[in-house]
Tab-separated table of C-alpha atoms in Angstrom:
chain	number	residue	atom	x	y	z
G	1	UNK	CA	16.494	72.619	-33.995
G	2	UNK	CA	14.831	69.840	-31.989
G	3	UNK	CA	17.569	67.728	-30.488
G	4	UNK	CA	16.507	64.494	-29.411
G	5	UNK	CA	16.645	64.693	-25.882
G	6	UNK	CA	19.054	62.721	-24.146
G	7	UNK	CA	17.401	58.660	-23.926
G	8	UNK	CA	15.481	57.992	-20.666
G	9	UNK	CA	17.491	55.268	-18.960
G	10	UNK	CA	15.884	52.343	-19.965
G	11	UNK	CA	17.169	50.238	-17.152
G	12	UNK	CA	15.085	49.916	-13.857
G	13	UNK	CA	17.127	50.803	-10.854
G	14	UNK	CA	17.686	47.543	-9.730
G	15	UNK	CA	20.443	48.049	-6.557
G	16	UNK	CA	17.651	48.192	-3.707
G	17	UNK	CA	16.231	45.022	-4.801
G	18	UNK	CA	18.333	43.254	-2.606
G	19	UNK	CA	17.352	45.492	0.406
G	20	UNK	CA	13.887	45.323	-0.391
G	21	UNK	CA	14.016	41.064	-0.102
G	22	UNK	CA	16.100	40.994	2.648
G	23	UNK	CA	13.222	43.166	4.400
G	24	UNK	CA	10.765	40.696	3.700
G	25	UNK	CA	13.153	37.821	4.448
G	26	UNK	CA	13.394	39.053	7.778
G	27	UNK	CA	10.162	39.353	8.568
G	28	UNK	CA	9.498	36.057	7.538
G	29	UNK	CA	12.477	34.487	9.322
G	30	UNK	CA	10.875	36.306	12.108
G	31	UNK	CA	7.318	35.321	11.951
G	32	UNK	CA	7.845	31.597	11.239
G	33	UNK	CA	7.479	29.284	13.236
G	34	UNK	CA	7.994	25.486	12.454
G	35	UNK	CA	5.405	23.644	13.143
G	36	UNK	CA	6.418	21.106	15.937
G	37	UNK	CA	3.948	17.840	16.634
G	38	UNK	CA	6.486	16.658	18.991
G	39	UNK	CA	5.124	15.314	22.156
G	40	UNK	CA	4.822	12.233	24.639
G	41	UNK	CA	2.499	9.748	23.347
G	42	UNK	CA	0.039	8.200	25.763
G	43	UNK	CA	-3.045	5.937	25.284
G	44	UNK	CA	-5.992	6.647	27.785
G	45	UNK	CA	-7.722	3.335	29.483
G	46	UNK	CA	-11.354	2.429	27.930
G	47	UNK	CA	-13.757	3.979	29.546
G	48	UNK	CA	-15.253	2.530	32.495
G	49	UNK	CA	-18.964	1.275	32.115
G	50	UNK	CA	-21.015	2.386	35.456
G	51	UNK	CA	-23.084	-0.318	35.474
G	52	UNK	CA	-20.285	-2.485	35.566
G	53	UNK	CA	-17.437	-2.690	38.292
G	54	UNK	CA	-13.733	-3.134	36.996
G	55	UNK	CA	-12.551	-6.290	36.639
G	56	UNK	CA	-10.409	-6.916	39.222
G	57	UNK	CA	-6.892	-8.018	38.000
G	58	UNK	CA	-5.189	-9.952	40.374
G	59	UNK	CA	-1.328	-8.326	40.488
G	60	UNK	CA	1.047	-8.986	43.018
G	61	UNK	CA	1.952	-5.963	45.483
G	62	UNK	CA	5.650	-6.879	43.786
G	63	UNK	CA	4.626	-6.336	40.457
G	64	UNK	CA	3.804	-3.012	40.967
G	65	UNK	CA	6.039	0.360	40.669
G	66	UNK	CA	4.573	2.863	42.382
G	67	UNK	CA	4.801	6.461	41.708
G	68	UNK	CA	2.599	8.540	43.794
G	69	UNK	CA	2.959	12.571	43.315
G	70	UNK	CA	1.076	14.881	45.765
G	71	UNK	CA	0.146	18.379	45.449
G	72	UNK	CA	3.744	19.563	46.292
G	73	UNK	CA	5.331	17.787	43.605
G	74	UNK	CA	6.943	15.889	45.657
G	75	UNK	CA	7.565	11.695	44.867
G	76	UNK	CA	6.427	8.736	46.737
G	77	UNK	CA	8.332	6.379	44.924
G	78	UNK	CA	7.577	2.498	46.267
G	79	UNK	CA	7.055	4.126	49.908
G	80	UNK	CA	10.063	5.890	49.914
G	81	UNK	CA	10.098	9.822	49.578
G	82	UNK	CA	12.138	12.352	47.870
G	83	UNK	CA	12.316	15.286	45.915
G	84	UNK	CA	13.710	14.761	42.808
G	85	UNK	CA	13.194	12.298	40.188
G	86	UNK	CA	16.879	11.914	39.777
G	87	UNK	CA	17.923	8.064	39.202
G	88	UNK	CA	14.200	6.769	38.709
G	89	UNK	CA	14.778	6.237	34.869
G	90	UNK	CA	17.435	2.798	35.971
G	91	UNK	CA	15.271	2.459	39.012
G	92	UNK	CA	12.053	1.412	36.586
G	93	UNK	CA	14.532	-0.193	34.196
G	94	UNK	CA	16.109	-2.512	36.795
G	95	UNK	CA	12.511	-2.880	37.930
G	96	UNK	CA	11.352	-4.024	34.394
G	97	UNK	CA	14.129	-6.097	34.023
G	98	UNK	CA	14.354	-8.051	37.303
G	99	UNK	CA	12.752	-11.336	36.167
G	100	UNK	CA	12.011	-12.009	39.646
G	101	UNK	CA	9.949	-15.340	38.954
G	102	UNK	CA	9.387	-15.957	35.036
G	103	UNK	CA	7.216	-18.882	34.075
G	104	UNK	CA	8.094	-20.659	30.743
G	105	UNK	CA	7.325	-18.135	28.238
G	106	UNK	CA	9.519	-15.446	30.085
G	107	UNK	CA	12.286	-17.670	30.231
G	108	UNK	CA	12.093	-17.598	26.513
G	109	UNK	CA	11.897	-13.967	26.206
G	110	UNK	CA	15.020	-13.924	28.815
G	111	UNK	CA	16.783	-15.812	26.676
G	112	UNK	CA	15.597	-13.951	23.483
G	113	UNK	CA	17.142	-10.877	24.907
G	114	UNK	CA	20.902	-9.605	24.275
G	115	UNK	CA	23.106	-10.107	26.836
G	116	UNK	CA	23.749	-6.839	28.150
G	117	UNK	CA	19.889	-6.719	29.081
G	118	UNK	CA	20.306	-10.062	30.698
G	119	UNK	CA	23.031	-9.037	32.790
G	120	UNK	CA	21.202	-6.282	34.132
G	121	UNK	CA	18.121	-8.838	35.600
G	122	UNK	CA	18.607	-9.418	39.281
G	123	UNK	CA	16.163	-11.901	40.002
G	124	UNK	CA	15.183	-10.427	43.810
G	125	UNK	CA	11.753	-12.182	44.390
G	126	UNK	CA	10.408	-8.853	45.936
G	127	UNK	CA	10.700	-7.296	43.057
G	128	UNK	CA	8.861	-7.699	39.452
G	129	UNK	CA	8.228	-11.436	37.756
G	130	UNK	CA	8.467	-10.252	34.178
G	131	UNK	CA	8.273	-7.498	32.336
G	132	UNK	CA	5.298	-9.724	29.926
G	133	UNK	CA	1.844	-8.434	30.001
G	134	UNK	CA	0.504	-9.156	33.254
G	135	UNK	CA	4.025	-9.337	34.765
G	136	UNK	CA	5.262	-6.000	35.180
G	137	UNK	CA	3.339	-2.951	36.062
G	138	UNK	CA	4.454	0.947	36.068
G	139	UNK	CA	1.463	3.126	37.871
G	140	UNK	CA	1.465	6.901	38.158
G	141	UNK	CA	-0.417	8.133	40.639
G	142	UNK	CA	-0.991	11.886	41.179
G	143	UNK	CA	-3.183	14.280	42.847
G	144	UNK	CA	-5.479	17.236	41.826
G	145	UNK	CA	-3.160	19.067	42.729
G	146	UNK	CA	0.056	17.897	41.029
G	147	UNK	CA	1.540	20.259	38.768
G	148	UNK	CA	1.063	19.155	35.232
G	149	UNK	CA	4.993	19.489	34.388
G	150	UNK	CA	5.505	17.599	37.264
G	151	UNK	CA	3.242	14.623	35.337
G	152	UNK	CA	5.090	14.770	32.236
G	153	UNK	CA	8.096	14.726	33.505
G	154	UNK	CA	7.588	11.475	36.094
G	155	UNK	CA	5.455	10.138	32.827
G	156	UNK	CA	8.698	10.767	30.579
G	157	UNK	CA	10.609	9.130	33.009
G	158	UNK	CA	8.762	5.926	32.840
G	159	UNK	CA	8.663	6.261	28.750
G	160	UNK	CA	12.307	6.755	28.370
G	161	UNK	CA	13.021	2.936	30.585
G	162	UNK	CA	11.415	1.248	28.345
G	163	UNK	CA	12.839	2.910	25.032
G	164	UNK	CA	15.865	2.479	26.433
G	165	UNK	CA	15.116	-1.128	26.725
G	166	UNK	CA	13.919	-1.463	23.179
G	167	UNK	CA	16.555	0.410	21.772
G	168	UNK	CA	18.995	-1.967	23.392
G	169	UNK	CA	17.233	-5.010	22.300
G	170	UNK	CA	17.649	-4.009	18.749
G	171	UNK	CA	20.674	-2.600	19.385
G	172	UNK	CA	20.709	1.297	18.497
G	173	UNK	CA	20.174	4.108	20.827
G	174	UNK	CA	16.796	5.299	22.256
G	175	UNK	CA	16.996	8.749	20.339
G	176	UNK	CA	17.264	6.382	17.188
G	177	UNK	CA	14.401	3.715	18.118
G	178	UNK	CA	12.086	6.853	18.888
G	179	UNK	CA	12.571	8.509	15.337
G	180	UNK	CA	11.598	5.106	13.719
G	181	UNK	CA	8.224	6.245	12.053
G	182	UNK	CA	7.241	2.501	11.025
G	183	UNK	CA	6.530	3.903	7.464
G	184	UNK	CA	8.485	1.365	5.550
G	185	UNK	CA	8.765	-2.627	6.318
G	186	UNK	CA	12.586	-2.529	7.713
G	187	UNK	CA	11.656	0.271	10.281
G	188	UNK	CA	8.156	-1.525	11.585
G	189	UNK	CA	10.093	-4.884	12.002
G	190	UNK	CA	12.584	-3.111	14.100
G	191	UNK	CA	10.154	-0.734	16.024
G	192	UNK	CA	8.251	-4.786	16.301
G	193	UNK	CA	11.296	-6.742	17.337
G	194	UNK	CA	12.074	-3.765	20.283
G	195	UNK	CA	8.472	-4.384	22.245
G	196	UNK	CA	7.779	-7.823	21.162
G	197	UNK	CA	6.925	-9.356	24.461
G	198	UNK	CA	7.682	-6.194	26.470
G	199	UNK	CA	4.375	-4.194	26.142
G	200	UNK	CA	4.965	-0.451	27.852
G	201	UNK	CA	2.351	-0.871	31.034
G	202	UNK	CA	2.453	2.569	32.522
G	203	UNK	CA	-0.615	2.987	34.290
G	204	UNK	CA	-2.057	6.384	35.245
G	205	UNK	CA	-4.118	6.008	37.850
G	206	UNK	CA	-7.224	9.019	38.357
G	207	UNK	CA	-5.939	11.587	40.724
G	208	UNK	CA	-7.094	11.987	44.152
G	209	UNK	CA	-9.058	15.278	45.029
G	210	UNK	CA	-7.413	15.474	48.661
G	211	UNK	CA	-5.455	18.666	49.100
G	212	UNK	CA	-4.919	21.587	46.961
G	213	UNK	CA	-5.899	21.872	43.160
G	214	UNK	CA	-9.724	22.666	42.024
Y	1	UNK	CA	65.317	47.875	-10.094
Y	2	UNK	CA	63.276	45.774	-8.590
Y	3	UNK	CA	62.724	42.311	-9.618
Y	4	UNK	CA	59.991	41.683	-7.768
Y	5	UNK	CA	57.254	43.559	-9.615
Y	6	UNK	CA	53.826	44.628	-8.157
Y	7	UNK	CA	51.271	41.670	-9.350
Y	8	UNK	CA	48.171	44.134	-11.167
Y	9	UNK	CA	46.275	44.386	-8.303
Y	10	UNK	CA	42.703	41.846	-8.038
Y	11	UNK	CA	40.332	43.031	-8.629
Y	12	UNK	CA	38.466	44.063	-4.913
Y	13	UNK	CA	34.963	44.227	-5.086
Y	14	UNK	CA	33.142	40.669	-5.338
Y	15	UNK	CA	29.906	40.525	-7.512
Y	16	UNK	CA	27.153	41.144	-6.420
Y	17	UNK	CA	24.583	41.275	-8.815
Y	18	UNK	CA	23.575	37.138	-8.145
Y	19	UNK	CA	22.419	38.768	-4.346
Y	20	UNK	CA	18.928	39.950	-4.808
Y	21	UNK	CA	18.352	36.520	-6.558
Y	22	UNK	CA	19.489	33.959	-3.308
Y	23	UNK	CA	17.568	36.454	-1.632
Y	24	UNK	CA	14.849	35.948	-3.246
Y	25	UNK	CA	15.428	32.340	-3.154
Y	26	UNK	CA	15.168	32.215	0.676
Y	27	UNK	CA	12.736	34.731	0.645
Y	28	UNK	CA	10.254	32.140	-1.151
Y	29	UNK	CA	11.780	29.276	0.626
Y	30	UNK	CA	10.401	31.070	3.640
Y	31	UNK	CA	7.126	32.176	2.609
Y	32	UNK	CA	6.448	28.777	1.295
Y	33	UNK	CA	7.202	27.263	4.631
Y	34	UNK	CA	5.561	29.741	6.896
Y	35	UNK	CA	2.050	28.906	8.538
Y	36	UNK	CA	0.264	31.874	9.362
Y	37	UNK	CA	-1.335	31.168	12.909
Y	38	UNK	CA	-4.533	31.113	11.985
Y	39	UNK	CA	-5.778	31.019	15.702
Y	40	UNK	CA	-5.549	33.301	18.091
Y	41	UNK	CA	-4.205	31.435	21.330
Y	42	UNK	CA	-6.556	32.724	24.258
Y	43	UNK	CA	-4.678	30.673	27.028
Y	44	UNK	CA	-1.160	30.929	28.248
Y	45	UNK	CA	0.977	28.613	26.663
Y	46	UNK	CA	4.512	27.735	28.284
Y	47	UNK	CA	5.049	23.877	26.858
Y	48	UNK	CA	7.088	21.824	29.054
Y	49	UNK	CA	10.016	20.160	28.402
Y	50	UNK	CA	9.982	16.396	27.945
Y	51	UNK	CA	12.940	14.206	26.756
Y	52	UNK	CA	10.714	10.943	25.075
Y	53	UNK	CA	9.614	12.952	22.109
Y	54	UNK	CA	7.839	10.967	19.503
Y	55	UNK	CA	5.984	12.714	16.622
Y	56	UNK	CA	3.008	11.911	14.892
Y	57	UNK	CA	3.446	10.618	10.997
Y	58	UNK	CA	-0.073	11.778	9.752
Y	59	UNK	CA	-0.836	15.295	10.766
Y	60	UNK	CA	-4.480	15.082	9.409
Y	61	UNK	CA	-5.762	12.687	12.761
Y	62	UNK	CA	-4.129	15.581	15.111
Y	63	UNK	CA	-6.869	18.241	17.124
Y	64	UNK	CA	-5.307	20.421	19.170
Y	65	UNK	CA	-6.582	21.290	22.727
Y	66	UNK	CA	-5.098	24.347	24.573
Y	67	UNK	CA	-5.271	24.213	28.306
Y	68	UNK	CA	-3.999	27.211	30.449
Y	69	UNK	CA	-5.080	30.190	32.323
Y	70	UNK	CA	-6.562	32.759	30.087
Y	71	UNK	CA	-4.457	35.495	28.725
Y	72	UNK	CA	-7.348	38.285	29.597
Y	73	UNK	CA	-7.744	37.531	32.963
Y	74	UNK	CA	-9.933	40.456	33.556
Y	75	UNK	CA	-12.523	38.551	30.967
Y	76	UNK	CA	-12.054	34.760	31.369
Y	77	UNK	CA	-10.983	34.610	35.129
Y	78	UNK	CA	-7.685	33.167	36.242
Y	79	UNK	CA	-8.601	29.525	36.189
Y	80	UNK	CA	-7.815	27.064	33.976
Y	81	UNK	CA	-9.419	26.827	30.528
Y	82	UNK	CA	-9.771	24.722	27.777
Y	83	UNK	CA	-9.297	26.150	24.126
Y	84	UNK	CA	-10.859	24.238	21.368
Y	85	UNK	CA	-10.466	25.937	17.908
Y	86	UNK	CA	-10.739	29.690	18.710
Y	87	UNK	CA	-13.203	29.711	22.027
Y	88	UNK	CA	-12.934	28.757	25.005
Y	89	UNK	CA	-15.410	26.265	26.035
Y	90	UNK	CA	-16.102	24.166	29.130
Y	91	UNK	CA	-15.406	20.209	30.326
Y	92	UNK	CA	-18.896	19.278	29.089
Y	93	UNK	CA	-18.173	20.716	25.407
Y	94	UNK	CA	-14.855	18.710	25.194
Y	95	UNK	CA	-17.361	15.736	23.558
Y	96	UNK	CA	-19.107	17.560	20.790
Y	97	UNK	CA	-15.763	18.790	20.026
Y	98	UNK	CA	-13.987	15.567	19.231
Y	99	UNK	CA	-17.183	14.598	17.368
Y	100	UNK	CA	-16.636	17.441	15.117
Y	101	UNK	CA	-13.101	17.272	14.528
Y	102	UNK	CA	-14.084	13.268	14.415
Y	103	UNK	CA	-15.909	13.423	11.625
Y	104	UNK	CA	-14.071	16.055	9.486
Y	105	UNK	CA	-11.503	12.760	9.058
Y	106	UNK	CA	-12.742	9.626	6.267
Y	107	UNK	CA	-14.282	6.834	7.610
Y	108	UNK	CA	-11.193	4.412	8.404
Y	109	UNK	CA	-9.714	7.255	10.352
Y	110	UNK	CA	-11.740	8.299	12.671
Y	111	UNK	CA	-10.944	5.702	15.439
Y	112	UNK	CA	-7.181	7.145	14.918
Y	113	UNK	CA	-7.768	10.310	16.140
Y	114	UNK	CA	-4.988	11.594	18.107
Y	115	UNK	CA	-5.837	14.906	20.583
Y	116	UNK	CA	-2.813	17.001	20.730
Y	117	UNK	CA	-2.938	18.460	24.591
Y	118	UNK	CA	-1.095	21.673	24.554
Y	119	UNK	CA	-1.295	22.205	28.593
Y	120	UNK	CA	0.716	25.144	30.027
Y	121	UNK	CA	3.215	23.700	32.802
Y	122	UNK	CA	1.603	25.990	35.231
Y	123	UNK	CA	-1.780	23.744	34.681
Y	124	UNK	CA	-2.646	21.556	38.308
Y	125	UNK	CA	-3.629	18.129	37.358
Y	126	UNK	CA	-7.116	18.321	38.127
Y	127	UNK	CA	-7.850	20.139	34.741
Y	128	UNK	CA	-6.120	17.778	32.557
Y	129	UNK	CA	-7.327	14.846	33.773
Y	130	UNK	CA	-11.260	15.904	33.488
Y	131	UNK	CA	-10.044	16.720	30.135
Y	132	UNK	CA	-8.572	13.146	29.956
Y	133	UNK	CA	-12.000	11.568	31.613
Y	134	UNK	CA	-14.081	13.133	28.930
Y	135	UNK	CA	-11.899	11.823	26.052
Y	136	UNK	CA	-12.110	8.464	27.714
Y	137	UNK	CA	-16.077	9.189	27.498
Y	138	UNK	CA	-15.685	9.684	24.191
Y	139	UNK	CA	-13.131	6.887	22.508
Y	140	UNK	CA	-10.763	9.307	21.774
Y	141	UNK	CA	-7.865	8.057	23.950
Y	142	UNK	CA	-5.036	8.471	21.362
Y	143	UNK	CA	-3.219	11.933	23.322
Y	144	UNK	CA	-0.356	13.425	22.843
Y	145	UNK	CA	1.085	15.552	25.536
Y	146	UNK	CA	2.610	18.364	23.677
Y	147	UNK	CA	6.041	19.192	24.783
Y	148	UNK	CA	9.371	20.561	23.605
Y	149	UNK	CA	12.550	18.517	23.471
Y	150	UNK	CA	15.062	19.217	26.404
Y	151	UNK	CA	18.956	18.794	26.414
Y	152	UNK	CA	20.163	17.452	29.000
């Protein structure tokens, strides 16, 4: 008598399922990695036309920050030496903000500006006029043989002053003015209303080939 | 006699037949995500830390440049080089290169382009900037230092 056999199980077994996705989760978790376009922004100078000498731009030695950074990292910062870069974020920020000698139109951005920047300007006449175009000038100067971390970071320093100012014209916090993307009206007015007047003037000067580097 | 009688015990064991499908949730979450490095990176590449992070809205304009010491020293030396797609090519290359990557972008973008410098911090400055002197040559002075954000 032919029985029926006894019914295949119809069901797949289903209970490593779970094991076998959490093997491929991991090795995704493991192999990702999010894609970060995170850096410092910087916008090179024009080139320079051979033929034709630079125009000379008439700044005063006082308008001028120096940075210089030699081959052993170490800072020349307005002829004074050290080691560290600690405290040169308020020292450019005091710098910017010194209004030293502003002519008419700086007097109106003075006045434009909250008063916690305001309070912050100490007028010394050896230091910057204004921090308008033409009034206040940031320059990084390094060497060939300068470590490039070394770069960033002095060139990070100067950045973060002038957020900072921005920020606290608008009145939010640098972290906050830096994540503005500009892509809808009320974040471009604000990113506007930050650097109106204040344009960032870091210059990076071409490195010197004396000592070290190749 | 006791009045206070045993509650039936709960049940112990939670349910887990929903697992295998959040699993598989995350699983494609991931697999969505994930970018498959489709480079191989010939040059060392230890980003350094910056604070002043600002990133880039459209990632279309970005061209990555990788500058380090090679990872094979006993083939490429222990110098400095410059990694554009997947070779390493010299200073004097560095201007057909933005060319190329120029004009894989529509017309109104190409004076946007933005060269993202991915520079090992072990790189001397002399590199970088003839690098940065043959960008100038070329217009293309929109660069972005890549760097990772630091806590401090």
């Amino acid at each position: 008598m032919a029985r029926k056999k006894g019914r295949m199980a119809q069901e797949v077994n289903a209970g490593s399922m779970a094991d076998i996705a959490f093997l491929l989760l991991i090795f995704f978790l493991v192999t990702t990695t999010i894609a970060s376009d995170k850096g410092v922004l910087n916008i090179l100078p024009p080139k320079q036309d051979p033929n034709q000498p630079p125009p000379e731009i008439k700044l005063n030695e006082r308008n001028i920050f120096n940075i210089l950074v030699n081959a052993n990292d170490q800072l020349l910062v307005e002829g004074e030496v050290r080691q560290t870069t600690a405290g040169l974020s308020d020292e450019i920020k005091s710098f910017l903000l010194n209004f030293g000698a502003p002519d008419e139109e700086a007097q109106a951005l003075f006045n434009s500006l909250p008063a916690s920047l305001r309070n912050q300007a100490e007028r010394d006449s050896r230091s910057s006029d204004h921090p308008m175009a033409g009034g206040a000038v940031i320059s990084i100067k390094t060497n060939r043989g300068t470590s490039y971390e070394r770069y960033l970071e002095v060139l990070d320093i100067a950045k973060r002053a002038y957020f900072e100012i921005y920020a606290e014209r608008v009145g939010i916090t640098a972290d906050q003015y830096r994540a503005l993307s500009g892509r809808n009206a009320a974040e471009k007015e604000l990113i506007d209303r930050g650097k109106e007047g204040i344009p960032m003037a870091i210059s990076i000067a071409e490195p010197d080939k004396i000592g070290g580097g190749n | 006699m006791s009045k206070f009688k045993k509650k039936n015990k709960v049940s112990e064991n939670i349910p887990t037949s929903a697992l295998p499908d959040i699993i598989f949730m995350l699983l494609f979450f991931f697999m969505v995500t994930t970018v498959l490095r489709e480079q191989e990176i010939l040059v060392e590449q230890r980003i350094p830390q910056a604070t002043q992070l600002q990133k880039l809205e459209k990632k279309s304009l970005i061209s990555y440049l990788y500058v380090g010491a090679p990872k094979d020293a006993s083939r490429y030396g222990t110098e400095p080089r410059i990694q554009a797609n997947d070779v390493l090519i010299g200073t004097n290359d560095i201007a057909q290169w933005v060319n190329q990557e120029r004009d894989k972008l529509s017309e109104a973008e190409r004076d946007q382009i933005t060269i993202s410098m991915k520079a090992d911090r072990e790189v001397k400055m002399g590199p970088i900037s003839d690098v940065q002197f043959e960008l100038r040559e070329v217009d293309a002075r929109r660069v972005l230092y890549a760097a990772v954000g630091r806590v401090d």
